[in-house]
Amino acid sequence: RRSEEVQRLLARELNHRVKNLLSIVSAIIVRTHRTQSADEFLPSVTARLRALARAADLLVDTEWTRVPVGELVERTLDSLPHLSGRIQAVGPALELAAGPSLTLGLVLHELATNAMKYGALGSGGGMVRLSWYDDEGRAHFSWIEEGGAPVIPPARKGFGSQLIERTMADSKGEMEMEFAPGGLRCKFLLPLA
């Protein structure tokens, strides 16, 4: 009887988590479709779903408990082409819960993709400095781009920015972006496990 109760509880929890993931997937597909041309849609949505899948893989590896920030950063950024040595990532051993882990994977993917298209990683000499630390029970992240083309603030918010804002809000995170002439500066906070 106890075993059956545990199985029902686990089934409900799995159902809840699957629904949460599917709502994120749905939002990614719908919004990417609205903001991308037909030729851009498939590569964009595929890349975003792969970023989400990498974060989910780590969650499965840790049995949906805590995800090591350093490992998630490494898996997310190593999957992007031609970035070896151009992103310096440094921080202490911290762990995030499930929701913030998925958020971090998507945020890093979006920041790196935008840096390749418009920022420091689009030119040969640019680089990114990513750091994090424990800020009173929250993980504080700093993304600083340097050495790229001069930054021009966007005229409107693209889907990537909207996705970042939405997932941050869902994870009770906070974010500030500064489009400084020398490169994008982004600071964000996510709750620790």
Short mmCIF file of N, CA and C in Angstrom, two decimals:
data_model
loop_
_atom_site.label_atom_id
_atom_site.label_comp_id
_atom_site.label_asym_id
_atom_site.label_seq_id
_atom_site.Cartn_x
_atom_site.Cartn_y
_atom_site.Cartn_z
N ARG A 1 0.83 -1.20 0.00
CA ARG A 1 0.00 0.00 0.00
C ARG A 1 0.87 1.26 0.00
N ARG A 2 1.90 1.27 0.84
CA ARG A 2 2.82 2.41 0.91
C ARG A 2 3.51 2.61 -0.44
N SER A 3 3.92 1.52 -1.06
CA SER A 3 4.58 1.58 -2.36
C SER A 3 3.66 2.18 -3.42
N GLU A 4 2.38 1.82 -3.39
CA GLU A 4 1.41 2.38 -4.34
C GLU A 4 1.24 3.88 -4.13
N GLU A 5 1.22 4.32 -2.87
CA GLU A 5 1.09 5.75 -2.57
C GLU A 5 2.30 6.52 -3.11
N VAL A 6 3.49 5.96 -2.91
CA VAL A 6 4.71 6.60 -3.40
C VAL A 6 4.69 6.67 -4.92
N GLN A 7 4.23 5.59 -5.59
CA GLN A 7 4.15 5.59 -7.05
C GLN A 7 3.17 6.65 -7.54
N ARG A 8 2.02 6.80 -6.88
CA ARG A 8 1.05 7.83 -7.28
C ARG A 8 1.64 9.23 -7.11
N LEU A 9 2.33 9.43 -6.00
CA LEU A 9 2.97 10.72 -5.75
C LEU A 9 4.01 11.03 -6.82
N LEU A 10 4.85 10.04 -7.13
CA LEU A 10 5.87 10.23 -8.16
C LEU A 10 5.25 10.48 -9.53
N ALA A 11 4.16 9.77 -9.84
CA ALA A 11 3.48 9.98 -11.12
C ALA A 11 2.92 11.40 -11.22
N ARG A 12 2.32 11.89 -10.12
CA ARG A 12 1.81 13.27 -10.12
C ARG A 12 2.93 14.28 -10.29
N GLU A 13 4.05 14.06 -9.60
CA GLU A 13 5.19 14.96 -9.70
C GLU A 13 5.77 14.96 -11.12
N LEU A 14 5.92 13.78 -11.70
CA LEU A 14 6.41 13.69 -13.08
C LEU A 14 5.46 14.38 -14.04
N ASN A 15 4.17 14.18 -13.86
CA ASN A 15 3.16 14.83 -14.70
C ASN A 15 3.30 16.36 -14.61
N HIS A 16 3.47 16.87 -13.40
CA HIS A 16 3.64 18.31 -13.19
C HIS A 16 4.87 18.83 -13.92
N ARG A 17 5.98 18.13 -13.78
CA ARG A 17 7.22 18.58 -14.42
C ARG A 17 7.15 18.51 -15.93
N VAL A 18 6.53 17.47 -16.46
CA VAL A 18 6.38 17.34 -17.91
C VAL A 18 5.51 18.49 -18.44
N LYS A 19 4.43 18.80 -17.74
CA LYS A 19 3.57 19.92 -18.17
C LYS A 19 4.33 21.24 -18.15
N ASN A 20 5.16 21.45 -17.13
CA ASN A 20 5.96 22.68 -17.09
C ASN A 20 6.92 22.76 -18.28
N LEU A 21 7.60 21.66 -18.57
CA LEU A 21 8.51 21.64 -19.71
C LEU A 21 7.76 21.87 -21.02
N LEU A 22 6.61 21.23 -21.16
CA LEU A 22 5.84 21.41 -22.40
C LEU A 22 5.34 22.84 -22.56
N SER A 23 5.02 23.51 -21.47
CA SER A 23 4.60 24.91 -21.59
C SER A 23 5.76 25.78 -22.05
N ILE A 24 6.98 25.48 -21.58
CA ILE A 24 8.16 26.21 -22.04
C ILE A 24 8.40 25.92 -23.52
N VAL A 25 8.32 24.65 -23.90
CA VAL A 25 8.52 24.26 -25.30
C VAL A 25 7.49 24.95 -26.19
N SER A 26 6.25 24.95 -25.76
CA SER A 26 5.19 25.60 -26.54
C SER A 26 5.47 27.09 -26.73
N ALA A 27 5.86 27.76 -25.65
CA ALA A 27 6.17 29.19 -25.75
C ALA A 27 7.34 29.44 -26.70
N ILE A 28 8.36 28.60 -26.62
CA ILE A 28 9.51 28.75 -27.52
C ILE A 28 9.08 28.61 -28.97
N ILE A 29 8.29 27.60 -29.27
CA ILE A 29 7.87 27.36 -30.65
C ILE A 29 6.99 28.49 -31.16
N VAL A 30 5.97 28.86 -30.39
CA VAL A 30 5.03 29.89 -30.84
C VAL A 30 5.73 31.22 -31.04
N ARG A 31 6.51 31.63 -30.07
CA ARG A 31 7.15 32.95 -30.18
C ARG A 31 8.26 32.96 -31.22
N THR A 32 9.00 31.87 -31.37
CA THR A 32 10.02 31.82 -32.41
C THR A 32 9.34 31.90 -33.77
N HIS A 33 8.22 31.23 -33.94
CA HIS A 33 7.48 31.27 -35.19
C HIS A 33 7.03 32.70 -35.52
N ARG A 34 6.60 33.44 -34.52
CA ARG A 34 6.12 34.81 -34.73
C ARG A 34 7.24 35.78 -35.10
N THR A 35 8.46 35.51 -34.65
CA THR A 35 9.53 36.48 -34.82
C THR A 35 10.58 36.09 -35.85
N GLN A 36 10.50 34.92 -36.41
CA GLN A 36 11.51 34.45 -37.36
C GLN A 36 10.90 34.23 -38.74
N SER A 37 11.72 34.40 -39.75
CA SER A 37 11.27 34.06 -41.10
C SER A 37 11.18 32.55 -41.22
N ALA A 38 10.58 32.08 -42.29
CA ALA A 38 10.44 30.64 -42.49
C ALA A 38 11.80 29.95 -42.52
N ASP A 39 12.80 30.59 -43.15
CA ASP A 39 14.13 29.99 -43.24
C ASP A 39 14.86 29.97 -41.89
N GLU A 40 14.58 30.96 -41.04
CA GLU A 40 15.25 31.05 -39.75
C GLU A 40 14.57 30.21 -38.67
N PHE A 41 13.30 29.90 -38.86
CA PHE A 41 12.52 29.27 -37.81
C PHE A 41 13.10 27.95 -37.32
N LEU A 42 13.31 27.00 -38.21
CA LEU A 42 13.76 25.68 -37.78
C LEU A 42 15.11 25.71 -37.07
N PRO A 43 16.14 26.38 -37.61
CA PRO A 43 17.40 26.42 -36.87
C PRO A 43 17.26 27.12 -35.50
N SER A 44 16.49 28.18 -35.43
CA SER A 44 16.33 28.91 -34.16
C SER A 44 15.61 28.08 -33.12
N VAL A 45 14.48 27.48 -33.50
CA VAL A 45 13.71 26.72 -32.52
C VAL A 45 14.47 25.46 -32.11
N THR A 46 15.18 24.85 -33.04
CA THR A 46 15.97 23.66 -32.73
C THR A 46 17.07 23.98 -31.73
N ALA A 47 17.77 25.09 -31.93
CA ALA A 47 18.85 25.47 -31.02
C ALA A 47 18.30 25.76 -29.62
N ARG A 48 17.18 26.43 -29.54
CA ARG A 48 16.59 26.74 -28.23
C ARG A 48 16.13 25.46 -27.52
N LEU A 49 15.54 24.55 -28.27
CA LEU A 49 15.10 23.29 -27.65
C LEU A 49 16.28 22.44 -27.21
N ARG A 50 17.38 22.48 -27.96
CA ARG A 50 18.58 21.75 -27.55
C ARG A 50 19.16 22.32 -26.25
N ALA A 51 19.13 23.66 -26.11
CA ALA A 51 19.60 24.28 -24.87
C ALA A 51 18.74 23.83 -23.69
N LEU A 52 17.44 23.80 -23.91
CA LEU A 52 16.53 23.33 -22.86
C LEU A 52 16.80 21.85 -22.54
N ALA A 53 17.04 21.05 -23.57
CA ALA A 53 17.30 19.62 -23.38
C ALA A 53 18.59 19.38 -22.58
N ARG A 54 19.63 20.19 -22.84
CA ARG A 54 20.88 20.03 -22.09
C ARG A 54 20.65 20.28 -20.60
N ALA A 55 19.88 21.32 -20.29
CA ALA A 55 19.58 21.60 -18.88
C ALA A 55 18.74 20.47 -18.29
N ALA A 56 17.78 19.97 -19.06
CA ALA A 56 16.94 18.87 -18.58
C ALA A 56 17.76 17.60 -18.37
N ASP A 57 18.75 17.36 -19.23
CA ASP A 57 19.63 16.20 -19.06
C ASP A 57 20.35 16.26 -17.71
N LEU A 58 20.84 17.43 -17.36
CA LEU A 58 21.51 17.57 -16.07
C LEU A 58 20.54 17.33 -14.92
N LEU A 59 19.30 17.78 -15.08
CA LEU A 59 18.30 17.55 -14.05
C LEU A 59 18.03 16.06 -13.87
N VAL A 60 17.97 15.34 -14.97
CA VAL A 60 17.77 13.89 -14.89
C VAL A 60 18.97 13.24 -14.21
N ASP A 61 20.18 13.67 -14.58
CA ASP A 61 21.40 13.12 -13.97
C ASP A 61 21.41 13.32 -12.46
N THR A 62 20.84 14.41 -12.00
CA THR A 62 20.83 14.72 -10.56
C THR A 62 19.49 14.37 -9.91
N GLU A 63 18.68 13.60 -10.62
CA GLU A 63 17.37 13.16 -10.12
C GLU A 63 16.47 14.32 -9.74
N TRP A 64 16.53 15.37 -10.56
CA TRP A 64 15.67 16.56 -10.40
C TRP A 64 15.85 17.21 -9.03
N THR A 65 17.07 17.19 -8.52
CA THR A 65 17.30 17.84 -7.23
C THR A 65 18.04 19.15 -7.44
N ARG A 66 19.36 19.08 -7.49
CA ARG A 66 20.18 20.29 -7.65
C ARG A 66 21.12 20.11 -8.83
N VAL A 67 21.34 21.20 -9.54
CA VAL A 67 22.23 21.15 -10.70
C VAL A 67 23.45 22.04 -10.43
N PRO A 68 24.66 21.50 -10.61
CA PRO A 68 25.86 22.31 -10.43
C PRO A 68 25.94 23.39 -11.51
N VAL A 69 26.08 24.64 -11.08
CA VAL A 69 26.11 25.77 -12.02
C VAL A 69 27.25 25.61 -13.02
N GLY A 70 28.44 25.30 -12.54
CA GLY A 70 29.59 25.18 -13.44
C GLY A 70 29.38 24.16 -14.54
N GLU A 71 28.80 23.03 -14.19
CA GLU A 71 28.55 21.99 -15.19
C GLU A 71 27.50 22.43 -16.20
N LEU A 72 26.46 23.10 -15.74
CA LEU A 72 25.43 23.59 -16.65
C LEU A 72 25.99 24.66 -17.59
N VAL A 73 26.81 25.55 -17.06
CA VAL A 73 27.45 26.58 -17.90
C VAL A 73 28.31 25.91 -18.96
N GLU A 74 29.12 24.94 -18.54
CA GLU A 74 30.01 24.26 -19.48
C GLU A 74 29.23 23.54 -20.57
N ARG A 75 28.22 22.77 -20.20
CA ARG A 75 27.43 22.04 -21.20
C ARG A 75 26.73 22.98 -22.17
N THR A 76 26.20 24.06 -21.66
CA THR A 76 25.46 24.99 -22.52
C THR A 76 26.39 25.69 -23.49
N LEU A 77 27.48 26.23 -23.00
CA LEU A 77 28.36 27.03 -23.86
C LEU A 77 29.25 26.18 -24.75
N ASP A 78 29.62 24.98 -24.31
CA ASP A 78 30.43 24.10 -25.16
C ASP A 78 29.68 23.60 -26.38
N SER A 79 28.36 23.69 -26.33
CA SER A 79 27.57 23.19 -27.46
C SER A 79 27.50 24.20 -28.60
N LEU A 80 27.94 25.43 -28.35
CA LEU A 80 27.87 26.47 -29.38
C LEU A 80 29.16 26.45 -30.20
N PRO A 81 29.04 26.64 -31.50
CA PRO A 81 30.21 26.51 -32.38
C PRO A 81 31.22 27.65 -32.22
N HIS A 82 32.48 27.32 -32.35
CA HIS A 82 33.58 28.28 -32.47
C HIS A 82 33.75 29.22 -31.28
N LEU A 83 33.38 28.78 -30.08
CA LEU A 83 33.50 29.68 -28.93
C LEU A 83 34.62 29.27 -27.98
N SER A 84 35.34 28.24 -28.32
CA SER A 84 36.39 27.74 -27.44
C SER A 84 37.38 28.86 -27.11
N GLY A 85 37.56 29.12 -25.83
CA GLY A 85 38.49 30.14 -25.39
C GLY A 85 37.98 31.56 -25.47
N ARG A 86 36.80 31.76 -26.01
CA ARG A 86 36.28 33.13 -26.16
C ARG A 86 35.29 33.50 -25.07
N ILE A 87 34.95 32.52 -24.24
CA ILE A 87 34.11 32.80 -23.08
C ILE A 87 34.86 32.30 -21.86
N GLN A 88 35.18 33.23 -20.97
CA GLN A 88 35.82 32.86 -19.71
C GLN A 88 34.73 32.75 -18.66
N ALA A 89 34.55 31.57 -18.10
CA ALA A 89 33.52 31.33 -17.11
C ALA A 89 34.18 30.94 -15.79
N VAL A 90 33.89 31.72 -14.74
CA VAL A 90 34.53 31.51 -13.45
C VAL A 90 33.51 31.71 -12.34
N GLY A 91 33.51 30.80 -11.38
CA GLY A 91 32.65 30.95 -10.23
C GLY A 91 32.81 29.79 -9.28
N PRO A 92 32.32 29.96 -8.05
CA PRO A 92 32.43 28.88 -7.07
C PRO A 92 31.42 27.77 -7.34
N ALA A 93 31.56 26.69 -6.62
CA ALA A 93 30.63 25.56 -6.73
C ALA A 93 29.29 25.97 -6.11
N LEU A 94 28.30 26.19 -6.95
CA LEU A 94 26.94 26.51 -6.52
C LEU A 94 25.99 25.54 -7.19
N GLU A 95 24.81 25.36 -6.60
CA GLU A 95 23.80 24.48 -7.18
C GLU A 95 22.47 25.21 -7.28
N LEU A 96 21.76 24.96 -8.37
CA LEU A 96 20.44 25.54 -8.60
C LEU A 96 19.38 24.46 -8.57
N ALA A 97 18.17 24.84 -8.19
CA ALA A 97 17.02 23.93 -8.25
C ALA A 97 16.59 23.77 -9.70
N ALA A 98 15.59 22.93 -9.93
CA ALA A 98 15.16 22.58 -11.28
C ALA A 98 14.75 23.79 -12.12
N GLY A 99 13.80 24.58 -11.65
CA GLY A 99 13.30 25.71 -12.45
C GLY A 99 14.39 26.69 -12.82
N PRO A 100 15.15 27.20 -11.85
CA PRO A 100 16.24 28.11 -12.18
C PRO A 100 17.31 27.50 -13.10
N SER A 101 17.51 26.18 -13.02
CA SER A 101 18.48 25.52 -13.90
C SER A 101 18.04 25.61 -15.36
N LEU A 102 16.77 25.33 -15.61
CA LEU A 102 16.25 25.44 -16.98
C LEU A 102 16.37 26.89 -17.46
N THR A 103 16.06 27.82 -16.57
CA THR A 103 16.17 29.23 -16.91
C THR A 103 17.61 29.59 -17.27
N LEU A 104 18.56 29.17 -16.45
CA LEU A 104 19.96 29.49 -16.72
C LEU A 104 20.40 28.94 -18.06
N GLY A 105 20.02 27.70 -18.38
CA GLY A 105 20.39 27.12 -19.67
C GLY A 105 19.86 27.95 -20.84
N LEU A 106 18.60 28.37 -20.76
CA LEU A 106 18.02 29.18 -21.84
C LEU A 106 18.64 30.56 -21.90
N VAL A 107 18.85 31.19 -20.74
CA VAL A 107 19.43 32.54 -20.71
C VAL A 107 20.83 32.53 -21.31
N LEU A 108 21.67 31.59 -20.91
CA LEU A 108 23.03 31.52 -21.45
C LEU A 108 23.02 31.27 -22.95
N HIS A 109 22.13 30.40 -23.40
CA HIS A 109 22.03 30.14 -24.84
C HIS A 109 21.66 31.42 -25.59
N GLU A 110 20.67 32.15 -25.09
CA GLU A 110 20.23 33.38 -25.76
C GLU A 110 21.33 34.44 -25.74
N LEU A 111 21.99 34.62 -24.60
CA LEU A 111 23.06 35.61 -24.53
C LEU A 111 24.21 35.27 -25.49
N ALA A 112 24.61 34.00 -25.53
CA ALA A 112 25.70 33.59 -26.41
C ALA A 112 25.30 33.72 -27.88
N THR A 113 24.07 33.34 -28.20
CA THR A 113 23.60 33.46 -29.58
C THR A 113 23.59 34.92 -30.02
N ASN A 114 23.07 35.80 -29.17
CA ASN A 114 23.06 37.23 -29.50
C ASN A 114 24.47 37.80 -29.58
N ALA A 115 25.38 37.32 -28.73
CA ALA A 115 26.77 37.77 -28.79
C ALA A 115 27.42 37.36 -30.11
N MET A 116 27.04 36.18 -30.64
CA MET A 116 27.59 35.73 -31.93
C MET A 116 27.00 36.54 -33.08
N LYS A 117 25.72 36.91 -32.98
CA LYS A 117 25.07 37.65 -34.06
C LYS A 117 25.40 39.14 -34.04
N TYR A 118 25.36 39.74 -32.85
CA TYR A 118 25.42 41.20 -32.76
C TYR A 118 26.53 41.74 -31.87
N GLY A 119 27.13 40.88 -31.05
CA GLY A 119 28.02 41.38 -30.01
C GLY A 119 29.46 40.94 -30.16
N ALA A 120 30.09 40.76 -29.02
CA ALA A 120 31.53 40.52 -28.95
C ALA A 120 31.98 39.24 -29.63
N LEU A 121 31.12 38.23 -29.70
CA LEU A 121 31.54 36.96 -30.31
C LEU A 121 31.34 36.94 -31.82
N GLY A 122 30.83 38.04 -32.36
CA GLY A 122 30.65 38.14 -33.81
C GLY A 122 31.92 38.56 -34.52
N SER A 123 32.87 39.12 -33.78
CA SER A 123 34.14 39.53 -34.38
C SER A 123 35.25 38.62 -33.85
N GLY A 124 36.36 38.59 -34.56
CA GLY A 124 37.45 37.69 -34.19
C GLY A 124 38.09 37.96 -32.85
N GLY A 125 38.12 39.22 -32.41
CA GLY A 125 38.85 39.54 -31.19
C GLY A 125 38.02 39.68 -29.94
N GLY A 126 36.70 39.60 -30.07
CA GLY A 126 35.84 39.80 -28.91
C GLY A 126 35.78 38.60 -28.00
N MET A 127 35.40 38.87 -26.76
CA MET A 127 35.23 37.78 -25.80
C MET A 127 34.19 38.14 -24.76
N VAL A 128 33.81 37.12 -23.98
CA VAL A 128 32.82 37.28 -22.92
C VAL A 128 33.43 36.81 -21.61
N ARG A 129 33.15 37.56 -20.56
CA ARG A 129 33.54 37.15 -19.21
C ARG A 129 32.25 36.87 -18.44
N LEU A 130 32.10 35.62 -18.05
CA LEU A 130 30.94 35.19 -17.27
C LEU A 130 31.43 34.80 -15.89
N SER A 131 30.79 35.36 -14.88
CA SER A 131 31.16 35.00 -13.51
C SER A 131 29.90 34.86 -12.68
N TRP A 132 30.03 34.15 -11.56
CA TRP A 132 28.89 33.99 -10.66
C TRP A 132 29.40 33.81 -9.23
N TYR A 133 28.51 34.14 -8.29
CA TYR A 133 28.82 33.95 -6.87
C TYR A 133 27.51 33.88 -6.09
N ASP A 134 27.62 33.44 -4.84
CA ASP A 134 26.47 33.35 -3.95
C ASP A 134 26.21 34.73 -3.36
N ASP A 135 25.02 35.25 -3.60
CA ASP A 135 24.63 36.56 -3.10
C ASP A 135 23.45 36.38 -2.15
N GLU A 136 23.74 36.00 -0.91
CA GLU A 136 22.73 35.82 0.13
C GLU A 136 21.61 34.86 -0.29
N GLY A 137 22.01 33.68 -0.74
CA GLY A 137 21.04 32.66 -1.11
C GLY A 137 20.55 32.72 -2.54
N ARG A 138 21.14 33.63 -3.31
CA ARG A 138 20.82 33.71 -4.74
C ARG A 138 22.12 33.67 -5.53
N ALA A 139 22.04 33.06 -6.69
CA ALA A 139 23.21 33.03 -7.57
C ALA A 139 23.22 34.34 -8.36
N HIS A 140 24.31 35.09 -8.24
CA HIS A 140 24.47 36.36 -8.94
C HIS A 140 25.39 36.11 -10.14
N PHE A 141 24.91 36.39 -11.34
CA PHE A 141 25.67 36.16 -12.57
C PHE A 141 26.01 37.50 -13.22
N SER A 142 27.18 37.55 -13.84
CA SER A 142 27.60 38.73 -14.58
C SER A 142 28.12 38.28 -15.94
N TRP A 143 27.53 38.82 -17.01
CA TRP A 143 27.92 38.52 -18.40
C TRP A 143 28.43 39.83 -18.98
N ILE A 144 29.72 39.89 -19.32
CA ILE A 144 30.32 41.12 -19.83
C ILE A 144 30.98 40.82 -21.16
N GLU A 145 30.54 41.52 -22.20
CA GLU A 145 31.12 41.38 -23.54
C GLU A 145 32.14 42.49 -23.76
N GLU A 146 33.27 42.11 -24.39
CA GLU A 146 34.35 43.06 -24.66
C GLU A 146 34.98 42.78 -26.01
N GLY A 147 35.46 43.84 -26.65
CA GLY A 147 36.25 43.68 -27.86
C GLY A 147 35.49 43.44 -29.13
N GLY A 148 34.18 43.57 -29.11
CA GLY A 148 33.39 43.39 -30.32
C GLY A 148 33.11 44.72 -31.00
N ALA A 149 32.22 44.68 -31.93
CA ALA A 149 31.79 45.91 -32.61
C ALA A 149 31.10 46.81 -31.60
N PRO A 150 31.11 48.13 -31.85
CA PRO A 150 30.39 49.03 -30.94
C PRO A 150 28.92 48.62 -30.82
N VAL A 151 28.42 48.71 -29.60
CA VAL A 151 27.05 48.25 -29.33
C VAL A 151 26.05 49.34 -29.67
N ILE A 152 25.02 48.94 -30.37
CA ILE A 152 23.90 49.83 -30.66
C ILE A 152 22.68 49.23 -29.98
N PRO A 153 22.08 49.95 -29.03
CA PRO A 153 20.90 49.41 -28.35
C PRO A 153 19.81 49.06 -29.37
N PRO A 154 19.14 47.92 -29.18
CA PRO A 154 18.11 47.52 -30.14
C PRO A 154 16.92 48.49 -30.11
N ALA A 155 16.29 48.65 -31.27
CA ALA A 155 15.12 49.53 -31.38
C ALA A 155 13.90 48.90 -30.72
N ARG A 156 13.86 47.58 -30.69
CA ARG A 156 12.73 46.87 -30.06
C ARG A 156 13.25 45.60 -29.41
N LYS A 157 12.44 45.05 -28.52
CA LYS A 157 12.80 43.80 -27.86
C LYS A 157 12.53 42.64 -28.79
N GLY A 158 13.56 41.83 -29.00
CA GLY A 158 13.39 40.63 -29.81
C GLY A 158 12.86 39.48 -28.97
N PHE A 159 12.60 38.36 -29.63
CA PHE A 159 12.06 37.21 -28.91
C PHE A 159 13.02 36.71 -27.85
N GLY A 160 14.34 36.72 -28.14
CA GLY A 160 15.31 36.25 -27.17
C GLY A 160 15.22 37.02 -25.86
N SER A 161 15.11 38.33 -25.96
CA SER A 161 14.97 39.16 -24.75
C SER A 161 13.67 38.87 -24.03
N GLN A 162 12.61 38.69 -24.79
CA GLN A 162 11.31 38.37 -24.18
C GLN A 162 11.36 37.00 -23.49
N LEU A 163 12.01 36.03 -24.14
CA LEU A 163 12.14 34.69 -23.56
C LEU A 163 12.92 34.75 -22.24
N ILE A 164 14.02 35.52 -22.24
CA ILE A 164 14.83 35.67 -21.03
C ILE A 164 13.99 36.28 -19.92
N GLU A 165 13.28 37.36 -20.22
CA GLU A 165 12.46 38.03 -19.20
C GLU A 165 11.39 37.10 -18.64
N ARG A 166 10.73 36.37 -19.53
CA ARG A 166 9.65 35.48 -19.08
C ARG A 166 10.18 34.35 -18.21
N THR A 167 11.25 33.71 -18.64
CA THR A 167 11.78 32.60 -17.85
C THR A 167 12.37 33.09 -16.54
N MET A 168 12.96 34.28 -16.54
CA MET A 168 13.46 34.87 -15.30
C MET A 168 12.32 35.10 -14.32
N ALA A 169 11.24 35.67 -14.80
CA ALA A 169 10.09 35.93 -13.93
C ALA A 169 9.52 34.62 -13.38
N ASP A 170 9.43 33.60 -14.24
CA ASP A 170 8.91 32.31 -13.81
C ASP A 170 9.77 31.68 -12.72
N SER A 171 11.07 31.95 -12.74
CA SER A 171 11.99 31.38 -11.76
C SER A 171 12.27 32.33 -10.59
N LYS A 172 11.51 33.42 -10.52
CA LYS A 172 11.70 34.42 -9.46
C LYS A 172 13.10 35.01 -9.52
N GLY A 173 13.59 35.21 -10.73
CA GLY A 173 14.89 35.82 -10.94
C GLY A 173 14.77 37.29 -11.28
N GLU A 174 15.90 37.93 -11.35
CA GLU A 174 15.96 39.35 -11.71
C GLU A 174 17.06 39.53 -12.74
N MET A 175 16.89 40.54 -13.62
CA MET A 175 17.89 40.78 -14.65
C MET A 175 17.98 42.25 -15.00
N GLU A 176 19.21 42.70 -15.28
CA GLU A 176 19.47 44.05 -15.78
C GLU A 176 20.39 43.93 -16.98
N MET A 177 20.06 44.64 -18.05
CA MET A 177 20.92 44.67 -19.23
C MET A 177 21.33 46.11 -19.50
N GLU A 178 22.61 46.29 -19.80
CA GLU A 178 23.11 47.60 -20.17
C GLU A 178 23.81 47.47 -21.52
N PHE A 179 23.33 48.23 -22.49
CA PHE A 179 23.94 48.21 -23.82
C PHE A 179 25.02 49.28 -23.86
N ALA A 180 26.15 49.00 -23.18
CA ALA A 180 27.26 49.94 -23.10
C ALA A 180 27.98 49.96 -24.45
N PRO A 181 28.58 51.10 -24.83
CA PRO A 181 29.26 51.18 -26.14
C PRO A 181 30.33 50.10 -26.33
N GLY A 182 31.04 49.72 -25.26
CA GLY A 182 32.10 48.72 -25.37
C GLY A 182 31.62 47.29 -25.37
N GLY A 183 30.35 47.05 -25.07
CA GLY A 183 29.83 45.70 -25.07
C GLY A 183 28.68 45.54 -24.09
N LEU A 184 27.85 44.56 -24.36
CA LEU A 184 26.70 44.27 -23.49
C LEU A 184 27.18 43.91 -22.10
N ARG A 185 26.47 44.42 -21.11
CA ARG A 185 26.70 44.07 -19.71
C ARG A 185 25.36 43.59 -19.16
N CYS A 186 25.37 42.37 -18.66
CA CYS A 186 24.14 41.78 -18.17
C CYS A 186 24.40 41.18 -16.80
N LYS A 187 23.52 41.55 -15.84
CA LYS A 187 23.60 40.97 -14.50
C LYS A 187 22.25 40.34 -14.21
N PHE A 188 22.30 39.13 -13.63
CA PHE A 188 21.05 38.49 -13.26
C PHE A 188 21.22 37.63 -12.02
N LEU A 189 20.10 37.47 -11.33
CA LEU A 189 20.05 36.71 -10.08
C LEU A 189 19.05 35.59 -10.22
N LEU A 190 19.40 34.41 -9.71
CA LEU A 190 18.49 33.26 -9.67
C LEU A 190 18.57 32.65 -8.28
N PRO A 191 17.44 32.15 -7.77
CA PRO A 191 17.47 31.54 -6.43
C PRO A 191 18.30 30.25 -6.44
N LEU A 192 19.08 30.08 -5.39
CA LEU A 192 19.85 28.85 -5.24
C LEU A 192 18.97 27.73 -4.73
N ALA A 193 19.47 26.50 -4.84
CA ALA A 193 18.71 25.34 -4.34
C ALA A 193 18.57 25.44 -2.85
#
